[in-house]
Structures are given as C-alpha cells and as structure tokens.
Tab-separated table of C-alpha atoms in Angstrom:
chain	number	residue	atom	x	y	z
A	1	MET	CA	0.000	0.000	0.000
A	2	ASP	CA	1.211	3.494	-0.867
A	3	ASP	CA	1.184	6.271	1.672
A	4	VAL	CA	-0.207	8.682	-0.931
A	5	ILE	CA	-1.510	8.372	-4.465
A	6	ILE	CA	-1.328	11.640	-6.397
A	7	ILE	CA	-3.789	11.923	-9.268
A	8	GLY	CA	-2.393	14.439	-11.748
A	9	GLY	CA	1.282	14.901	-12.508
A	10	SER	CA	1.690	18.525	-13.531
A	11	PHE	CA	3.198	21.281	-11.365
A	12	ALA	CA	1.069	20.747	-8.247
A	13	GLY	CA	1.235	16.961	-8.346
A	14	LEU	CA	4.978	16.740	-8.941
A	15	ALA	CA	5.689	19.347	-6.257
A	16	GLY	CA	3.713	17.192	-3.852
A	17	ALA	CA	5.567	14.055	-4.923
A	18	LEU	CA	8.892	15.784	-4.274
A	19	GLN	CA	7.984	16.572	-0.672
A	20	LEU	CA	6.698	13.063	-0.042
A	21	GLY	CA	9.763	11.494	-1.646
A	22	ARG	CA	12.027	13.544	0.584
A	23	ALA	CA	9.987	12.376	3.582
A	24	ARG	CA	10.637	8.788	2.389
A	25	ARG	CA	6.942	8.119	1.926
A	26	GLN	CA	5.704	5.665	-0.685
A	27	VAL	CA	3.919	7.622	-3.387
A	28	THR	CA	2.502	6.876	-6.827
A	29	VAL	CA	1.746	9.679	-9.289
A	30	LEU	CA	-0.880	8.961	-11.947
A	31	ASP	CA	-0.699	11.276	-14.949
A	32	THR	CA	-2.230	11.465	-18.430
A	33	GLY	CA	0.379	13.898	-19.805
A	34	LEU	CA	-2.109	16.673	-20.643
A	35	PRO	CA	-1.266	19.684	-18.445
A	36	ARG	CA	-3.507	22.732	-18.700
A	37	ASN	CA	-0.719	25.013	-19.927
A	38	ARG	CA	0.445	22.700	-22.731
A	39	PHE	CA	-0.755	25.314	-25.244
A	40	ALA	CA	1.698	27.932	-23.931
A	41	GLY	CA	5.124	28.310	-25.478
A	42	HIS	CA	6.742	29.498	-22.246
A	43	SER	CA	6.015	29.552	-18.528
A	44	HIS	CA	6.752	32.709	-16.546
A	45	GLY	CA	7.176	33.738	-12.944
A	46	LEU	CA	8.481	30.431	-11.583
A	47	LEU	CA	11.777	31.183	-9.850
A	48	GLY	CA	14.681	29.412	-11.557
A	49	HIS	CA	12.549	28.460	-14.555
A	50	ASP	CA	11.346	31.799	-15.901
A	51	HIS	CA	10.650	31.818	-19.664
A	52	LYS	CA	11.146	28.076	-20.110
A	53	PRO	CA	8.683	25.879	-22.036
A	54	PRO	CA	6.364	24.284	-19.460
A	55	GLN	CA	6.891	20.796	-20.856
A	56	ASP	CA	10.657	21.211	-20.375
A	57	ILE	CA	10.138	22.218	-16.744
A	58	LEU	CA	7.937	19.189	-16.116
A	59	ALA	CA	10.416	16.874	-17.849
A	60	ALA	CA	13.209	18.164	-15.624
A	61	ALA	CA	11.020	17.678	-12.543
A	62	ARG	CA	10.361	14.062	-13.482
A	63	GLU	CA	14.069	13.464	-13.933
A	64	GLN	CA	14.764	14.920	-10.505
A	65	LEU	CA	12.105	12.720	-8.903
A	66	ALA	CA	13.935	9.642	-10.220
A	67	ARG	CA	16.491	9.982	-7.400
A	68	TYR	CA	13.781	9.219	-4.824
A	69	PRO	CA	13.252	5.436	-4.664
A	70	THR	CA	9.850	5.721	-2.983
A	71	VAL	CA	8.305	7.796	-5.807
A	72	LYS	CA	6.745	6.037	-8.782
A	73	LEU	CA	5.401	7.824	-11.870
A	74	VAL	CA	2.692	5.987	-13.814
A	75	ASN	CA	1.278	7.068	-17.174
A	76	ALA	CA	-2.345	6.160	-16.539
A	77	ARG	CA	-5.717	7.721	-15.757
A	78	ALA	CA	-7.523	7.219	-12.463
A	79	ASP	CA	-10.973	5.892	-13.364
A	80	ALA	CA	-12.535	5.276	-9.955
A	81	ILE	CA	-11.888	5.711	-6.239
A	82	THR	CA	-13.396	3.726	-3.404
A	83	GLY	CA	-12.725	3.318	0.302
A	84	ALA	CA	-11.854	5.782	3.047
A	85	ALA	CA	-8.839	7.236	4.834
A	86	ASP	CA	-6.117	4.651	5.429
A	87	ASP	CA	-7.737	2.313	2.890
A	88	PHE	CA	-8.396	4.022	-0.455
A	89	THR	CA	-8.446	2.016	-3.691
A	90	VAL	CA	-7.806	3.669	-7.055
A	91	SER	CA	-8.713	1.823	-10.269
A	92	THR	CA	-6.662	2.921	-13.266
A	93	SER	CA	-7.116	2.940	-17.023
A	94	ASP	CA	-4.372	0.328	-17.442
A	95	GLY	CA	-6.209	-2.177	-15.254
A	96	GLN	CA	-4.383	-1.646	-11.971
A	97	SER	CA	-5.987	-1.501	-8.548
A	98	LEU	CA	-3.802	0.656	-6.289
A	99	LYS	CA	-4.218	1.212	-2.571
A	100	ALA	CA	-3.155	4.170	-0.442
A	101	ARG	CA	-3.697	5.748	2.963
A	102	ARG	CA	-4.147	9.256	1.531
A	103	LEU	CA	-5.025	10.829	-1.818
A	104	LEU	CA	-3.911	14.097	-3.391
A	105	LEU	CA	-6.105	15.251	-6.274
A	106	SER	CA	-4.262	17.525	-8.692
A	107	TYR	CA	-5.797	16.569	-12.030
A	108	GLY	CA	-6.515	20.175	-12.903
A	109	VAL	CA	-9.152	21.751	-15.094
A	110	SER	CA	-9.938	22.057	-18.783
A	111	ASP	CA	-10.640	25.474	-20.286
A	112	GLN	CA	-13.852	25.547	-22.309
A	113	MET	CA	-13.220	27.461	-25.512
A	114	PRO	CA	-16.073	29.705	-26.715
A	115	ALA	CA	-17.475	28.903	-30.145
A	116	ILE	CA	-15.674	31.823	-31.787
A	117	PRO	CA	-13.658	30.873	-34.884
A	118	GLY	CA	-9.958	31.438	-34.242
A	119	PHE	CA	-10.227	31.582	-30.446
A	120	ALA	CA	-8.953	28.067	-29.723
A	121	GLU	CA	-6.117	28.466	-32.224
A	122	CYS	CA	-4.857	31.548	-30.356
A	123	TRP	CA	-5.337	30.185	-26.827
A	124	GLY	CA	-2.063	30.201	-24.903
A	125	LYS	CA	-0.335	32.171	-27.660
A	126	SER	CA	-2.004	35.529	-28.226
A	127	ILE	CA	-5.169	34.952	-26.182
A	128	VAL	CA	-4.152	34.467	-22.560
A	129	PRO	CA	-5.752	34.702	-19.092
A	130	CYS	CA	-3.063	36.052	-16.760
A	131	PRO	CA	-1.043	39.303	-16.864
A	132	TYR	CA	1.409	37.964	-14.277
A	133	CYS	CA	2.126	35.025	-16.582
A	134	ASP	CA	2.363	36.853	-19.909
A	135	GLY	CA	2.028	40.601	-19.371
A	136	PHE	CA	5.717	41.495	-19.341
A	137	GLU	CA	6.288	40.121	-22.835
A	138	VAL	CA	3.539	42.348	-24.305
A	139	ALA	CA	3.942	45.395	-22.045
A	140	GLY	CA	3.154	48.713	-23.701
A	141	GLN	CA	1.245	47.073	-26.545
A	142	HIS	CA	-2.457	47.203	-27.403
A	143	TRP	CA	-4.343	44.845	-25.098
A	144	GLY	CA	-7.921	43.672	-25.319
A	145	LEU	CA	-10.107	42.183	-22.601
A	146	LEU	CA	-13.064	39.960	-23.336
A	147	TRP	CA	-15.597	40.962	-20.690
A	148	SER	CA	-17.011	37.982	-18.809
A	149	GLY	CA	-18.564	39.426	-15.659
A	150	PRO	CA	-17.994	41.717	-12.664
A	151	HIS	CA	-14.534	40.247	-12.032
A	152	SER	CA	-13.431	41.755	-15.340
A	153	GLN	CA	-13.493	45.223	-13.762
A	154	HIS	CA	-10.795	44.137	-11.321
A	155	ALA	CA	-8.723	42.833	-14.234
A	156	VAL	CA	-8.813	46.264	-15.873
A	157	SER	CA	-7.406	47.863	-12.721
A	158	LEU	CA	-4.450	45.445	-12.866
A	159	TYR	CA	-3.604	45.887	-16.526
A	160	HIS	CA	-2.493	49.517	-16.256
A	161	ASP	CA	0.751	48.362	-14.658
A	162	TRP	CA	1.613	46.879	-18.055
A	163	THR	CA	-0.108	49.023	-20.678
A	164	ASP	CA	-2.051	52.236	-21.246
A	165	ARG	CA	-3.678	50.916	-24.428
A	166	LEU	CA	-6.660	48.792	-23.461
A	167	THR	CA	-9.897	47.932	-25.258
A	168	VAL	CA	-12.753	46.131	-23.513
A	169	PHE	CA	-15.109	43.991	-25.598
A	170	ALA	CA	-18.550	43.774	-23.974
A	171	ASP	CA	-19.423	40.700	-26.087
A	172	GLY	CA	-23.120	41.017	-25.329
A	173	HIS	CA	-22.723	41.686	-21.597
A	174	ASP	CA	-24.681	44.544	-20.066
A	175	ILE	CA	-21.956	46.606	-18.410
A	176	ALA	CA	-23.571	48.777	-15.743
A	177	PRO	CA	-23.402	52.578	-16.238
A	178	ASP	CA	-21.242	53.136	-13.146
A	179	ILE	CA	-18.761	50.506	-14.310
A	180	ARG	CA	-18.703	52.024	-17.801
A	181	ALA	CA	-17.965	55.398	-16.233
A	182	ASP	CA	-15.099	53.868	-14.266
A	183	LEU	CA	-13.638	52.281	-17.402
A	184	ILE	CA	-13.888	55.527	-19.350
A	185	ALA	CA	-12.167	57.370	-16.481
A	186	ARG	CA	-9.318	54.883	-16.865
A	187	ASN	CA	-9.026	55.762	-20.593
A	188	VAL	CA	-10.360	52.349	-21.601
A	189	ASP	CA	-12.144	51.986	-24.938
A	190	ILE	CA	-15.408	50.021	-24.701
A	191	VAL	CA	-16.577	48.164	-27.795
A	192	ASP	CA	-20.121	46.789	-27.894
A	193	GLY	CA	-21.314	43.945	-30.066
A	194	LYS	CA	-20.706	40.207	-30.102
A	195	LEU	CA	-17.433	38.661	-31.212
A	196	VAL	CA	-17.891	36.578	-34.341
A	197	GLU	CA	-14.294	35.785	-35.285
A	198	ILE	CA	-10.690	36.082	-34.193
A	199	ALA	CA	-8.677	36.765	-37.338
A	200	GLN	CA	-5.328	35.053	-36.796
A	201	GLN	CA	-2.418	33.374	-38.488
A	202	GLY	CA	-0.625	30.525	-36.785
A	203	GLY	CA	-2.144	31.454	-33.450
A	204	ARG	CA	-1.083	35.088	-33.677
A	205	LEU	CA	-4.048	37.401	-33.287
A	206	ALA	CA	-4.606	40.066	-35.956
A	207	THR	CA	-8.083	41.497	-35.376
A	208	VAL	CA	-11.169	40.908	-33.270
A	209	ASN	CA	-14.170	40.951	-35.589
A	210	LEU	CA	-17.653	41.859	-34.348
A	211	ASP	CA	-21.204	41.360	-35.536
A	212	THR	CA	-21.482	45.139	-35.936
A	213	GLY	CA	-19.014	44.929	-38.820
A	214	ARG	CA	-16.225	46.541	-36.820
A	215	ASN	CA	-12.771	44.923	-36.762
A	216	VAL	CA	-10.340	45.907	-34.004
A	217	ALA	CA	-6.604	45.285	-34.357
A	218	LEU	CA	-4.907	44.017	-31.175
A	219	ASP	CA	-1.568	42.656	-30.034
A	220	VAL	CA	-3.005	40.409	-27.321
A	221	LEU	CA	-6.442	39.505	-25.968
A	222	PHE	CA	-7.015	38.590	-22.328
A	223	ALA	CA	-9.929	36.275	-21.646
A	224	HIS	CA	-11.261	34.074	-18.854
A	225	PRO	CA	-13.322	31.276	-20.391
A	226	ARG	CA	-15.197	28.967	-18.074
A	227	ASN	CA	-13.372	25.829	-17.059
A	228	ARG	CA	-14.316	22.511	-15.551
A	229	PRO	CA	-12.427	19.788	-13.673
A	230	SER	CA	-10.580	17.440	-16.004
A	231	SER	CA	-12.137	14.411	-14.316
A	232	GLY	CA	-15.402	13.591	-12.583
A	233	LEU	CA	-13.751	11.799	-9.663
A	234	HIS	CA	-14.704	14.558	-7.236
A	235	GLU	CA	-18.359	14.136	-8.177
A	236	ALA	CA	-18.305	10.401	-7.517
A	237	LEU	CA	-16.638	11.108	-4.172
A	238	ARG	CA	-19.248	13.799	-3.374
A	239	LEU	CA	-16.574	16.345	-2.519
A	240	ALA	CA	-17.758	19.824	-1.592
A	241	THR	CA	-17.168	22.440	-4.304
A	242	LEU	CA	-17.178	26.198	-4.738
A	243	ASP	CA	-18.601	28.160	-7.661
A	244	THR	CA	-15.901	30.627	-8.753
A	245	PRO	CA	-16.175	33.322	-11.468
A	246	VAL	CA	-14.507	30.954	-13.953
A	247	GLY	CA	-15.807	27.545	-12.894
A	248	ILE	CA	-16.115	24.904	-10.211
A	249	ALA	CA	-13.299	24.425	-7.678
A	250	LEU	CA	-12.906	21.878	-4.913
A	251	LYS	CA	-13.414	23.282	-1.434
A	252	VAL	CA	-10.362	22.782	0.779
A	253	ASP	CA	-9.439	23.900	4.282
A	254	ASP	CA	-6.235	25.586	5.442
A	255	ARG	CA	-4.456	22.224	5.273
A	256	ARG	CA	-5.604	21.677	1.652
A	257	GLU	CA	-7.905	18.847	2.788
A	258	THR	CA	-11.238	18.401	1.019
A	259	SER	CA	-14.589	17.670	2.659
A	260	VAL	CA	-13.698	13.940	2.733
A	261	PRO	CA	-11.051	13.069	5.341
A	262	GLY	CA	-7.809	11.821	3.849
A	263	ILE	CA	-8.353	13.421	0.433
A	264	TYR	CA	-6.369	16.566	-0.355
A	265	ALA	CA	-6.498	18.821	-3.418
A	266	ALA	CA	-4.140	21.338	-5.002
A	267	GLY	CA	-3.440	23.245	-8.201
A	268	ASP	CA	-6.076	24.514	-10.610
A	269	LEU	CA	-8.564	21.960	-9.305
A	270	ALA	CA	-8.733	23.818	-5.980
A	271	ASN	CA	-7.945	27.285	-7.348
A	272	PRO	CA	-8.685	27.725	-11.091
A	273	MET	CA	-7.010	31.165	-11.201
A	274	ALA	CA	-3.746	29.985	-9.615
A	275	SER	CA	-0.416	30.595	-11.305
A	276	VAL	CA	2.209	27.893	-11.793
A	277	THR	CA	4.019	29.236	-8.712
A	278	LEU	CA	0.908	28.985	-6.527
A	279	ALA	CA	-0.011	25.571	-7.919
A	280	SER	CA	3.446	24.236	-7.047
A	281	SER	CA	3.321	25.781	-3.578
A	282	HIS	CA	-0.138	24.401	-2.845
A	283	GLY	CA	0.881	20.970	-4.115
A	284	ALA	CA	3.858	20.905	-1.758
A	285	MET	CA	1.703	22.109	1.141
A	286	ALA	CA	-0.991	19.502	0.506
A	287	ALA	CA	1.593	16.729	0.433
A	288	ILE	CA	3.203	17.876	3.673
A	289	PHE	CA	-0.152	18.044	5.432
A	290	ALA	CA	-1.075	14.598	4.092
A	291	GLN	CA	2.243	13.224	5.413
A	292	GLN	CA	1.731	14.860	8.803
A	293	SER	CA	-1.774	13.420	9.086
A	294	MET	CA	-0.260	9.921	8.999
A	295	LEU	CA	2.127	10.479	11.911
A	296	ALA	CA	1.456	8.206	14.863
C-alpha cells in the first residue's frame, strides 16, 4: 500500500511528490500527460525556470524525482476511487488496482473554448488569461479584454501596470453605467457587439471581428473562459465544491484537505485562477499536510 496516491502529474502533483519522496513516503503519481498550460510556449514567474517551455520544466522535474526510490510515476488515468482514509483504492485505465492511505487530487481543469472561430487556435499564444504570466512580454502594446462578468473590472485595474492601451469587448454583456464610467475614467475603450471571429495566423491574433461589422486590431487579448475539472472523480466522491467566477473548484481547508477526510487537493482543481508558482506551492503544502496526518 502506498502512503499517498497523487492523481495528476503537472506542477502541483509533482511538487507534492517531491515533498513526499524527501519524507521517504511511498507515493505513486498517476498522470495522463495533458497539463492545462500545454498550449503555452513558455512559462513565466516560476523562480529558476522563468521563460522556459512548461513541458521542459515538467520533464526536468520528473528526472529529478527519479532519485527518490519511494516515488513512482505511472502514465495512466484514475478511473474510480473507493474506500476511506487509510484504505483508499484507485482503479486505473491500465487495469491496476492501487491502494493508499491518503489521496492528493491535482488533475486540474480544462478550459472551455467559446465557439468563436480562431479563439482556440490563439489560446495560450495571443489569447491568454493572466497578466502575471504573460504581461511582461507584451507590455506597452495594445491589449484587449473579453468581458465575462464583474470580475473583469478588477482585471482592468491590474492591466495599467503593463499598458495604457486597453480595449474592452462587452461581447453582449450589459456593463452597468457606473462601471462604464469607471472604465472611461481609466481611458479604456469600450466596444459593444458580439465577437464573431478572431482573425489570426498561426495562433497570432490580428483582429477581433464583431457582428457590428467593426474589426479591431490588437496585439493580445485577455480572456477568462469557463473551465471545468478534467475528471469527474470529485463528483463520484461527493466532494464539496465552490462556484468561482470561472468555474467549479474543490473546497479545501487551510491544510488543503477536502470535505472527505484523507483526500487533499491542489493546483487549478482547488484554485482555477492559480499561477504555476501557486499551484506548485499548494501541491507541496498539501503533500506535507497529508504526510503529517499519517504520523502516529
């Protein structure tokens, strides 16, 4: 029996495995090899790895984990979970039945692309969600923001640290008069109408085209499409969730433990707006708390 099975082997999961390996705990990491940021050319803001391709960072992490004899990496999907703390069973896509005392869920989320031609092709390249991840590389250029709700107003207040050229696309949303007044006071252009196409070439955005016939040239578009967990395991386990502005997240306490004792969660699954740095930190924290919960 493993001490911990980690389901999801991206930044949060591997950071957790590292802590458990160093504590000499038996751990198995199940991973499908489809991290959320696989569409991005580079990862930013992670100390020691700034501006490296995310797949290269993960490959290096896996190599480093090889020095810990108690850590096992398995390329398989977790299909089902049964049992309780100290006696969980995980059934995998390759026919294995694995047992563990604790579980760490870090299988992440999937971004749901809107049905706008060209949007998916640009995602992670010239349509991005996070200024801390990608803002420096496009600082001073013409930014766009696809309005998606009240949280978009907060995003506008952040962007002025990077650029003074910002256009907000209402995309059919009714932006309240007081919010419009605030945006105008910040020298933000507001464009009404629905987006019908992202004109692009090789993932590089050229113009945002609207149903009004207007086409707006941009350098980068920030957007926050809804996302959903990459697996339904949490539903089968009846884990408590939270409804965030961008999707469902697992509810965890200060020790990163979910509503079911012995099951911990980290990364985008527990915080869909987290950066790579936060995901790694939360993964390490969750693993440490899981290890401490097993102390006699």
